[in-house]
PDB file of C-alpha atoms in Angstrom:
ATOM      1  CA  MET A   1     -19.412   1.349  -3.137  1.00  0.00           C
ATOM      2  CA  LEU A   2     -18.565   2.165  -6.739  1.00  0.00           C
ATOM      3  CA  GLU A   3     -14.979   3.068  -5.822  1.00  0.00           C
ATOM      4  CA  GLU A   4     -14.506  -0.246  -3.967  1.00  0.00           C
ATOM      5  CA  THR A   5     -15.928  -2.187  -6.932  1.00  0.00           C
ATOM      6  CA  PHE A   6     -13.582  -0.320  -9.266  1.00  0.00           C
ATOM      7  CA  LEU A   7     -10.623  -1.073  -7.020  1.00  0.00           C
ATOM      8  CA  LEU A   8     -11.487  -4.779  -6.729  1.00  0.00           C
ATOM      9  CA  ALA A   9     -11.864  -4.982 -10.547  1.00  0.00           C
ATOM     10  CA  ALA A  10      -8.495  -3.396 -10.973  1.00  0.00           C
ATOM     11  CA  VAL A  11      -6.666  -5.903  -8.815  1.00  0.00           C
ATOM     12  CA  GLY A  12      -8.951  -8.871  -9.556  1.00  0.00           C
ATOM     13  CA  HIS A  13      -6.901 -10.130 -12.477  1.00  0.00           C
ATOM     14  CA  PRO A  14      -3.839 -12.265 -11.652  1.00  0.00           C
ATOM     15  CA  VAL A  15      -1.586 -10.331 -14.027  1.00  0.00           C
ATOM     16  CA  ARG A  16      -2.538  -7.064 -12.302  1.00  0.00           C
ATOM     17  CA  LEU A  17      -1.691  -8.399  -8.857  1.00  0.00           C
ATOM     18  CA  GLN A  18       1.630  -9.716 -10.256  1.00  0.00           C
ATOM     19  CA  ALA A  19       2.261  -6.254 -11.700  1.00  0.00           C
ATOM     20  CA  LEU A  20       1.650  -4.625  -8.323  1.00  0.00           C
ATOM     21  CA  VAL A  21       4.023  -6.933  -6.582  1.00  0.00           C
ATOM     22  CA  LEU A  22       6.647  -6.366  -9.287  1.00  0.00           C
ATOM     23  CA  PHE A  23       6.312  -2.632  -9.333  1.00  0.00           C
ATOM     24  CA  GLU A  24       6.376  -2.510  -5.527  1.00  0.00           C
ATOM     25  CA  ARG A  25       9.685  -4.390  -5.491  1.00  0.00           C
ATOM     26  CA  THR A  26      11.273  -2.822  -8.520  1.00  0.00           C
ATOM     27  CA  PRO A  27       9.864  -0.126 -10.768  1.00  0.00           C
ATOM     28  CA  SER A  28       9.582  -1.679 -14.156  1.00  0.00           C
ATOM     29  CA  SER A  29       8.125  -1.244 -17.612  1.00  0.00           C
ATOM     30  CA  ALA A  30       5.141  -2.919 -19.189  1.00  0.00           C
ATOM     31  CA  ARG A  31       7.557  -4.785 -21.424  1.00  0.00           C
ATOM     32  CA  GLU A  32       9.424  -6.182 -18.346  1.00  0.00           C
ATOM     33  CA  LEU A  33       6.041  -7.199 -16.826  1.00  0.00           C
ATOM     34  CA  GLY A  34       5.081  -8.949 -20.132  1.00  0.00           C
ATOM     35  CA  GLU A  35       8.301 -10.896 -20.111  1.00  0.00           C
ATOM     36  CA  LEU A  36       7.646 -12.007 -16.519  1.00  0.00           C
ATOM     37  CA  VAL A  37       4.154 -13.096 -17.021  1.00  0.00           C
ATOM     38  CA  GLY A  38       4.264 -14.269 -20.671  1.00  0.00           C
ATOM     39  CA  LEU A  39       2.283 -11.510 -22.332  1.00  0.00           C
ATOM     40  CA  SER A  40       3.101  -9.248 -25.293  1.00  0.00           C
ATOM     41  CA  PRO A  41       4.116  -5.713 -24.287  1.00  0.00           C
ATOM     42  CA  SER A  42       0.840  -4.282 -25.519  1.00  0.00           C
ATOM     43  CA  ALA A  43      -1.213  -6.855 -23.512  1.00  0.00           C
ATOM     44  CA  ALA A  44       0.819  -6.063 -20.402  1.00  0.00           C
ATOM     45  CA  LEU A  45       0.381  -2.310 -20.993  1.00  0.00           C
ATOM     46  CA  TYR A  46      -3.401  -2.853 -21.133  1.00  0.00           C
ATOM     47  CA  HIS A  47      -3.210  -4.203 -17.538  1.00  0.00           C
ATOM     48  CA  VAL A  48      -0.823  -1.485 -16.401  1.00  0.00           C
ATOM     49  CA  ARG A  49      -3.260   1.201 -17.691  1.00  0.00           C
ATOM     50  CA  LYS A  50      -6.096  -0.345 -15.754  1.00  0.00           C
ATOM     51  CA  LEU A  51      -3.974  -0.106 -12.573  1.00  0.00           C
ATOM     52  CA  ALA A  52      -3.017   3.500 -13.478  1.00  0.00           C
ATOM     53  CA  ASP A  53      -6.702   4.364 -13.998  1.00  0.00           C
ATOM     54  CA  ALA A  54      -7.397   3.029 -10.486  1.00  0.00           C
ATOM     55  CA  GLY A  55      -4.592   5.121  -9.050  1.00  0.00           C
ATOM     56  CA  LEU A  56      -2.637   2.103  -7.943  1.00  0.00           C
ATOM     57  CA  VAL A  57       0.494   2.720 -10.128  1.00  0.00           C
ATOM     58  CA  GLU A  58       2.167   5.882 -11.410  1.00  0.00           C
ATOM     59  CA  PRO A  59       4.951   6.635 -13.886  1.00  0.00           C
ATOM     60  CA  HIS A  60       8.399   6.611 -12.189  1.00  0.00           C
ATOM     61  CA  GLU A  61      10.645   7.539 -15.061  1.00  0.00           C
ATOM     62  CA  ILE A  62      10.888   7.373 -18.878  1.00  0.00           C
ATOM     63  CA  ARG A  63      13.688   5.373 -20.494  1.00  0.00           C
ATOM     64  CA  ARG A  64      14.879   5.810 -23.973  1.00  0.00           C
ATOM     65  CA  ARG A  65      14.869   2.480 -25.935  1.00  0.00           C
ATOM     66  CA  ARG A  66      16.104   2.777 -29.447  1.00  0.00           C
ATOM     67  CA  ALA A  67      13.503   4.841 -31.339  1.00  0.00           C
ATOM     68  CA  PHE A  68      10.821   5.050 -28.645  1.00  0.00           C
ATOM     69  CA  GLU A  69      10.418   5.938 -24.983  1.00  0.00           C
ATOM     70  CA  GLU A  70       9.450   3.333 -22.355  1.00  0.00           C
ATOM     71  CA  ARG A  71       7.516   4.343 -19.262  1.00  0.00           C
ATOM     72  CA  VAL A  72       8.686   2.763 -15.944  1.00  0.00           C
ATOM     73  CA  TRP A  73       5.963   2.189 -13.387  1.00  0.00           C
ATOM     74  CA  ARG A  74       5.871   2.027  -9.598  1.00  0.00           C
ATOM     75  CA  THR A  75       3.059   1.452  -7.027  1.00  0.00           C
ATOM     76  CA  THR A  76       1.506   4.374  -5.203  1.00  0.00           C
ATOM     77  CA  THR A  77       1.001   2.258  -2.034  1.00  0.00           C
ATOM     78  CA  ASN A  78       2.735  -0.711  -0.320  1.00  0.00           C
ATOM     79  CA  GLY A  79       1.715  -4.054   0.858  1.00  0.00           C
ATOM     80  CA  TRP A  80       0.966  -5.810  -2.417  1.00  0.00           C
ATOM     81  CA  GLY A  81       3.512  -8.650  -1.793  1.00  0.00           C
ATOM     82  CA  LYS A  82       1.893  -9.370   1.579  1.00  0.00           C
ATOM     83  CA  LEU A  83      -1.586  -9.426   0.012  1.00  0.00           C
ATOM     84  CA  GLU A  84      -0.354 -11.928  -2.673  1.00  0.00           C
ATOM     85  CA  ARG A  85       1.124 -14.178   0.053  1.00  0.00           C
ATOM     86  CA  LEU A  86      -2.104 -14.036   1.979  1.00  0.00           C
ATOM     87  CA  LEU A  87      -4.152 -14.946  -1.082  1.00  0.00           C
ATOM     88  CA  ARG A  88      -1.825 -17.792  -2.000  1.00  0.00           C
ATOM     89  CA  ALA A  89      -2.086 -19.153   1.538  1.00  0.00           C
ATOM     90  CA  ALA A  90      -5.924 -19.066   1.384  1.00  0.00           C
ATOM     91  CA  VAL A  91      -6.142 -21.030  -1.890  1.00  0.00           C
ATOM     92  CA  PRO A  92      -6.474 -24.729  -1.661  1.00  0.00           C
ATOM     93  CA  PRO A  93      -3.487 -26.760  -3.144  1.00  0.00           C
ATOM     94  CA  GLY A  94      -3.779 -27.317  -6.870  1.00  0.00           C
ATOM     95  CA  GLN A  95      -5.767 -24.087  -7.514  1.00  0.00           C
ATOM     96  CA  ARG A  96      -4.333 -20.944  -8.872  1.00  0.00           C
ATOM     97  CA  VAL A  97      -4.533 -17.380  -7.413  1.00  0.00           C
TER      98      VAL A  97
END
């Protein structure tokens, strides 16, 4: 039960579900996720780390960006886009997922 609770907490935030959908489609960095969802790179990285702690994403590659390295993430499983579509279909109009 603890593992299921941990998993639900990991995907329970809208940004994290968006991250899973993005990383499933195209491995991306926390910076790119932040640009997509309107968060700072550090705030986006916080959510990515929660997903990594749950084993839902993993590093794919490391890119060199000027004076630092940027980690690119991908999902460890598939089906996140389908889950997002199912959740959106279940939500009454006017409410957010």
